[in-house]
Amino acid sequence: MEKIRKARKNSDLVIDIGNTRIKIAMFVNDKLVEVLSFSNQSAKEISGLIEKSGARRGILSAVTHIEPALKSLLSERMELLEVSNATKLPITIGYNSPETLGTDRIANAVAAAKFYAKSDVLIIDLGTCIKNDLVNADGIFCGGAIAPGVAMRFESMHRMTGKLPLISDWGSSNVGWPGKSTRESMIAGVMLGIEGEMAQYIERAANDYDSLMIISTGGDYSFFEKAYKNIIFAHPYLTLEGLHEILKFNID
């Protein structure tokens, strides 16, 4: 992907620091124009791109540690909003422990309420962890569920047993059942297990909400798209869109 382009007058930068990746998005005139993704270890390169972007304002969200140097650079270069549980939101948080709620889940809920206003929405986020969250038609985040993601499941089986191998290239394998080898059985257990979980959450939510919308995001959704392409709408940049809405709500 081309390097992030020089910002124009009405430009915003969204920086989303996840558990394994950092995503930087450029919005110009409220439109998402470019997304770059880096390893969390690429702080120097990321700092250079931010410095060159020329964006006048930005938003920073992190579910893990933020390097002080990166935060300082952002604050020097632009009007910066760092998302926290005290940040003003265009939705209502109906959660018993809002101080523990991840900013990625908050951003997903904000974007869902924007794209599907007045609808009940089930958000399935397939990242390092899998989050299944509900936002109702009144714009209230109702809560959800958190479970281990794909890679975490393979790693835990390897680490917590004596003989099961570590499978890291599962994305290139066909999923079949019953598995004819230990490798095939592990892949079936993880991938088909997640499909079954998704089906359970969809069924439960549909029983509670008559006109449910189901959307998905996260880096691993493409591996399940074939199974659910007729009932789930994919939004690869849902979190980034939600963070931008939070930025506008607080600064505009």
Short mmCIF file of C-alpha atoms in Angstrom, two decimals:
data_model
loop_
_atom_site.label_atom_id
_atom_site.label_comp_id
_atom_site.label_asym_id
_atom_site.label_seq_id
_atom_site.Cartn_x
_atom_site.Cartn_y
_atom_site.Cartn_z
CA MET A 1 0.00 0.00 0.00
CA GLU A 2 1.25 3.49 -0.77
CA LYS A 3 2.58 5.58 2.08
CA ILE A 4 0.06 7.71 3.89
CA ARG A 5 -0.62 10.79 1.80
CA LYS A 6 -0.18 14.37 2.85
CA ALA A 7 -3.30 15.51 4.65
CA ARG A 8 -5.55 18.23 3.35
CA LYS A 9 -7.39 20.81 5.42
CA ASN A 10 -10.18 18.67 6.88
CA SER A 11 -8.17 15.59 7.78
CA ASP A 12 -8.17 13.37 10.84
CA LEU A 13 -5.86 10.58 11.95
CA VAL A 14 -7.12 7.50 13.81
CA ILE A 15 -4.56 5.35 15.63
CA ASP A 16 -5.78 2.01 16.95
CA ILE A 17 -3.26 0.03 18.99
CA GLY A 18 -4.35 -3.58 19.33
CA ASN A 19 -2.74 -6.55 21.03
CA THR A 20 -0.61 -7.46 18.02
CA ARG A 21 -1.09 -4.72 15.39
CA ILE A 22 -1.28 -0.96 15.11
CA LYS A 23 -3.67 0.48 12.53
CA ILE A 24 -3.48 4.06 11.30
CA ALA A 25 -6.37 5.48 9.28
CA MET A 26 -6.65 8.78 7.45
CA PHE A 27 -10.05 10.44 7.15
CA VAL A 28 -10.44 13.39 4.77
CA ASN A 29 -13.74 15.31 4.80
CA ASP A 30 -15.23 12.53 6.98
CA LYS A 31 -14.30 9.84 4.44
CA LEU A 32 -11.91 7.00 5.13
CA VAL A 33 -9.24 7.28 2.44
CA GLU A 34 -6.36 5.10 3.64
CA VAL A 35 -5.50 2.46 6.23
CA LEU A 36 -2.04 1.21 7.15
CA SER A 37 -1.27 -1.69 9.48
CA PHE A 38 1.96 -2.37 11.34
CA SER A 39 3.40 -4.68 13.93
CA ASN A 40 3.38 -3.26 17.43
CA GLN A 41 7.18 -3.32 17.20
CA SER A 42 7.28 -0.74 14.36
CA ALA A 43 7.08 2.37 16.56
CA LYS A 44 9.86 4.26 14.75
CA GLU A 45 8.30 3.84 11.31
CA ILE A 46 4.86 4.73 12.65
CA SER A 47 6.20 7.91 14.25
CA GLY A 48 7.65 8.96 10.90
CA LEU A 49 4.36 8.49 9.10
CA ILE A 50 2.44 10.42 11.73
CA GLU A 51 4.90 13.27 11.52
CA LYS A 52 4.55 13.45 7.74
CA SER A 53 0.76 13.19 7.67
CA GLY A 54 0.06 16.78 8.65
CA ALA A 55 -3.32 15.86 10.15
CA ARG A 56 -4.77 18.63 12.31
CA ARG A 57 -6.47 16.36 14.84
CA GLY A 58 -6.43 12.72 15.85
CA ILE A 59 -7.72 10.05 18.18
CA LEU A 60 -5.71 7.37 19.96
CA SER A 61 -7.14 4.09 21.21
CA ALA A 62 -5.19 1.28 22.81
CA VAL A 63 -6.04 -2.05 24.41
CA THR A 64 -2.43 -2.45 25.48
CA HIS A 65 0.54 -0.30 26.53
CA ILE A 66 1.10 3.03 24.73
CA GLU A 67 4.71 4.07 24.17
CA PRO A 68 5.19 7.48 25.85
CA ALA A 69 7.27 8.73 22.89
CA LEU A 70 4.46 7.95 20.44
CA LYS A 71 1.87 9.65 22.63
CA SER A 72 4.11 12.69 23.05
CA LEU A 73 4.67 12.98 19.30
CA LEU A 74 0.95 12.82 18.60
CA SER A 75 0.18 15.48 21.20
CA GLU A 76 2.80 17.78 19.71
CA ARG A 77 1.62 17.37 16.13
CA MET A 78 -2.15 17.61 16.47
CA GLU A 79 -5.16 18.13 18.69
CA LEU A 80 -5.29 14.66 20.24
CA LEU A 81 -8.09 12.78 21.97
CA GLU A 82 -7.08 9.65 23.86
CA VAL A 83 -10.04 7.34 24.33
CA SER A 84 -10.79 6.28 27.87
CA ASN A 85 -13.82 5.17 29.82
CA ALA A 86 -14.41 8.86 30.67
CA THR A 87 -14.63 9.93 27.01
CA LYS A 88 -17.98 11.35 25.92
CA LEU A 89 -19.83 9.01 23.59
CA PRO A 90 -22.75 9.27 21.16
CA ILE A 91 -24.18 6.05 22.64
CA THR A 92 -25.14 4.91 26.15
CA ILE A 93 -23.08 2.27 27.94
CA GLY A 94 -25.32 -0.23 29.73
CA TYR A 95 -22.50 -2.16 31.37
CA ASN A 96 -21.99 -2.92 35.04
CA SER A 97 -18.24 -2.22 34.92
CA PRO A 98 -17.73 0.47 32.26
CA GLU A 99 -14.25 1.18 33.62
CA THR A 100 -13.16 -2.27 32.37
CA LEU A 101 -14.76 -2.02 28.92
CA GLY A 102 -12.23 -2.15 26.09
CA THR A 103 -12.05 0.87 23.81
CA ASP A 104 -12.23 -1.42 20.77
CA ARG A 105 -15.62 -2.73 21.89
CA ILE A 106 -16.80 0.83 22.55
CA ALA A 107 -15.70 1.96 19.08
CA ASN A 108 -17.41 -1.02 17.42
CA ALA A 109 -20.64 -0.18 19.22
CA VAL A 110 -20.45 3.48 18.17
CA ALA A 111 -19.93 2.53 14.52
CA ALA A 112 -22.76 -0.02 14.63
CA ALA A 113 -25.14 2.59 16.03
CA LYS A 114 -24.12 4.95 13.23
CA PHE A 115 -24.39 2.53 10.30
CA TYR A 116 -27.56 0.83 11.59
CA ALA A 117 -29.35 3.57 13.48
CA LYS A 118 -32.58 2.48 15.15
CA SER A 119 -31.66 -1.20 14.67
CA ASP A 120 -30.62 -3.91 17.09
CA VAL A 121 -27.12 -5.04 16.15
CA LEU A 122 -24.99 -8.05 17.03
CA ILE A 123 -21.29 -7.28 16.50
CA ILE A 124 -18.91 -10.20 16.04
CA ASP A 125 -15.28 -9.10 16.25
CA LEU A 126 -12.84 -11.89 15.37
CA GLY A 127 -9.47 -10.60 16.53
CA THR A 128 -6.93 -11.72 19.12
CA CYS A 129 -10.01 -12.32 21.27
CA ILE A 130 -13.48 -12.90 19.87
CA LYS A 131 -16.05 -10.39 21.06
CA ASN A 132 -19.80 -10.85 20.58
CA ASP A 133 -21.53 -7.60 21.59
CA LEU A 134 -25.05 -6.20 21.37
CA VAL A 135 -26.17 -2.63 20.68
CA ASN A 136 -29.92 -2.11 20.77
CA ALA A 137 -32.12 0.16 18.68
CA ASP A 138 -32.00 2.85 21.37
CA GLY A 139 -28.23 3.16 21.02
CA ILE A 140 -27.44 1.32 24.25
CA PHE A 141 -24.44 -0.97 24.47
CA CYS A 142 -25.95 -3.99 26.25
CA GLY A 143 -22.79 -6.04 26.83
CA GLY A 144 -21.62 -9.25 25.28
CA ALA A 145 -19.11 -12.08 25.53
CA ILE A 146 -15.33 -12.45 25.18
CA ALA A 147 -13.61 -15.66 24.14
CA PRO A 148 -10.15 -16.73 22.93
CA GLY A 149 -9.42 -15.99 19.29
CA VAL A 150 -8.22 -18.43 16.65
CA ALA A 151 -4.46 -18.14 17.21
CA MET A 152 -4.92 -18.11 20.99
CA ARG A 153 -6.76 -21.44 20.85
CA PHE A 154 -4.07 -23.15 18.81
CA GLU A 155 -1.35 -21.76 21.06
CA SER A 156 -3.10 -22.80 24.26
CA MET A 157 -3.55 -26.39 23.04
CA HIS A 158 0.16 -26.56 22.26
CA ARG A 159 1.36 -24.94 25.49
CA MET A 160 -0.95 -26.79 27.85
CA THR A 161 -0.35 -30.29 26.49
CA GLY A 162 2.70 -32.46 26.06
CA LYS A 163 2.40 -33.54 22.44
CA LEU A 164 -0.01 -31.35 20.49
CA PRO A 165 1.87 -29.30 17.86
CA LEU A 166 1.73 -25.55 17.42
CA ILE A 167 -0.28 -24.84 14.27
CA SER A 168 0.41 -21.42 12.83
CA ASP A 169 -0.54 -21.92 9.16
CA TRP A 170 -4.14 -22.88 9.80
CA GLY A 171 -5.41 -20.19 7.42
CA SER A 172 -4.13 -22.14 4.40
CA SER A 173 -5.80 -25.41 5.40
CA ASN A 174 -9.17 -26.80 4.44
CA VAL A 175 -11.46 -27.44 7.40
CA GLY A 176 -12.96 -30.90 7.41
CA TRP A 177 -14.63 -33.15 9.96
CA PRO A 178 -13.89 -35.73 11.12
CA GLY A 179 -10.18 -34.91 11.10
CA LYS A 180 -8.00 -37.70 9.75
CA SER A 181 -4.87 -36.59 11.62
CA THR A 182 -4.02 -34.74 14.82
CA ARG A 183 -3.40 -31.58 12.80
CA GLU A 184 -6.75 -31.88 10.97
CA SER A 185 -8.55 -32.66 14.22
CA MET A 186 -7.11 -29.57 15.91
CA ILE A 187 -8.04 -27.32 13.00
CA ALA A 188 -11.55 -28.76 12.94
CA GLY A 189 -11.89 -28.30 16.68
CA VAL A 190 -10.90 -24.64 16.57
CA MET A 191 -12.51 -23.48 13.33
CA LEU A 192 -15.75 -25.46 13.50
CA GLY A 193 -15.94 -24.73 17.21
CA ILE A 194 -15.89 -21.00 16.52
CA GLU A 195 -18.49 -21.42 13.78
CA GLY A 196 -20.71 -23.18 16.31
CA GLU A 197 -20.20 -20.38 18.85
CA MET A 198 -21.14 -17.79 16.25
CA ALA A 199 -24.29 -19.72 15.40
CA GLN A 200 -25.24 -19.89 19.09
CA TYR A 201 -24.86 -16.15 19.66
CA ILE A 202 -26.76 -15.37 16.47
CA GLU A 203 -29.62 -17.69 17.50
CA ARG A 204 -29.83 -16.26 21.01
CA ALA A 205 -29.77 -12.66 19.82
CA ALA A 206 -32.36 -13.35 17.11
CA ASN A 207 -34.67 -14.82 19.75
CA ASP A 208 -34.49 -11.58 21.74
CA TYR A 209 -34.61 -9.08 18.85
CA ASP A 210 -37.08 -9.36 15.98
CA SER A 211 -35.17 -7.29 13.41
CA LEU A 212 -31.58 -8.13 14.28
CA MET A 213 -28.69 -6.91 12.13
CA ILE A 214 -25.50 -8.99 12.31
CA ILE A 215 -22.16 -7.43 11.43
CA SER A 216 -18.62 -8.69 11.75
CA THR A 217 -15.13 -7.25 11.81
CA GLY A 218 -11.65 -8.27 12.88
CA GLY A 219 -8.67 -9.76 11.10
CA ASP A 220 -9.91 -13.36 11.21
CA TYR A 221 -13.44 -12.86 9.88
CA SER A 222 -12.47 -13.76 6.31
CA PHE A 223 -11.86 -17.35 7.44
CA PHE A 224 -15.53 -17.65 8.40
CA GLU A 225 -17.06 -15.53 5.68
CA LYS A 226 -18.04 -18.47 3.48
CA ALA A 227 -20.09 -20.05 6.26
CA TYR A 228 -21.96 -16.84 7.11
CA LYS A 229 -21.85 -14.66 4.00
CA ASN A 230 -25.65 -14.68 3.59
CA ILE A 231 -26.48 -13.48 7.11
CA ILE A 232 -23.53 -11.39 8.26
CA PHE A 233 -22.42 -8.03 6.84
CA ALA A 234 -18.65 -7.61 6.93
CA HIS A 235 -17.18 -4.28 8.09
CA PRO A 236 -13.37 -4.62 8.05
CA TYR A 237 -12.79 -1.09 9.39
CA LEU A 238 -15.63 -0.94 11.91
CA THR A 239 -13.37 -0.06 14.85
CA LEU A 240 -11.63 2.73 12.93
CA GLU A 241 -14.96 4.18 11.79
CA GLY A 242 -16.23 4.12 15.36
CA LEU A 243 -13.15 5.86 16.69
CA HIS A 244 -13.56 8.59 14.09
CA GLU A 245 -17.16 9.11 15.17
CA ILE A 246 -15.98 9.47 18.78
CA LEU A 247 -13.40 12.03 17.69
CA LYS A 248 -16.01 14.10 15.85
CA PHE A 249 -18.45 13.87 18.75
CA ASN A 250 -15.87 15.29 21.15
CA ILE A 251 -14.11 17.91 19.00
CA ASP A 252 -16.59 19.15 16.38
#
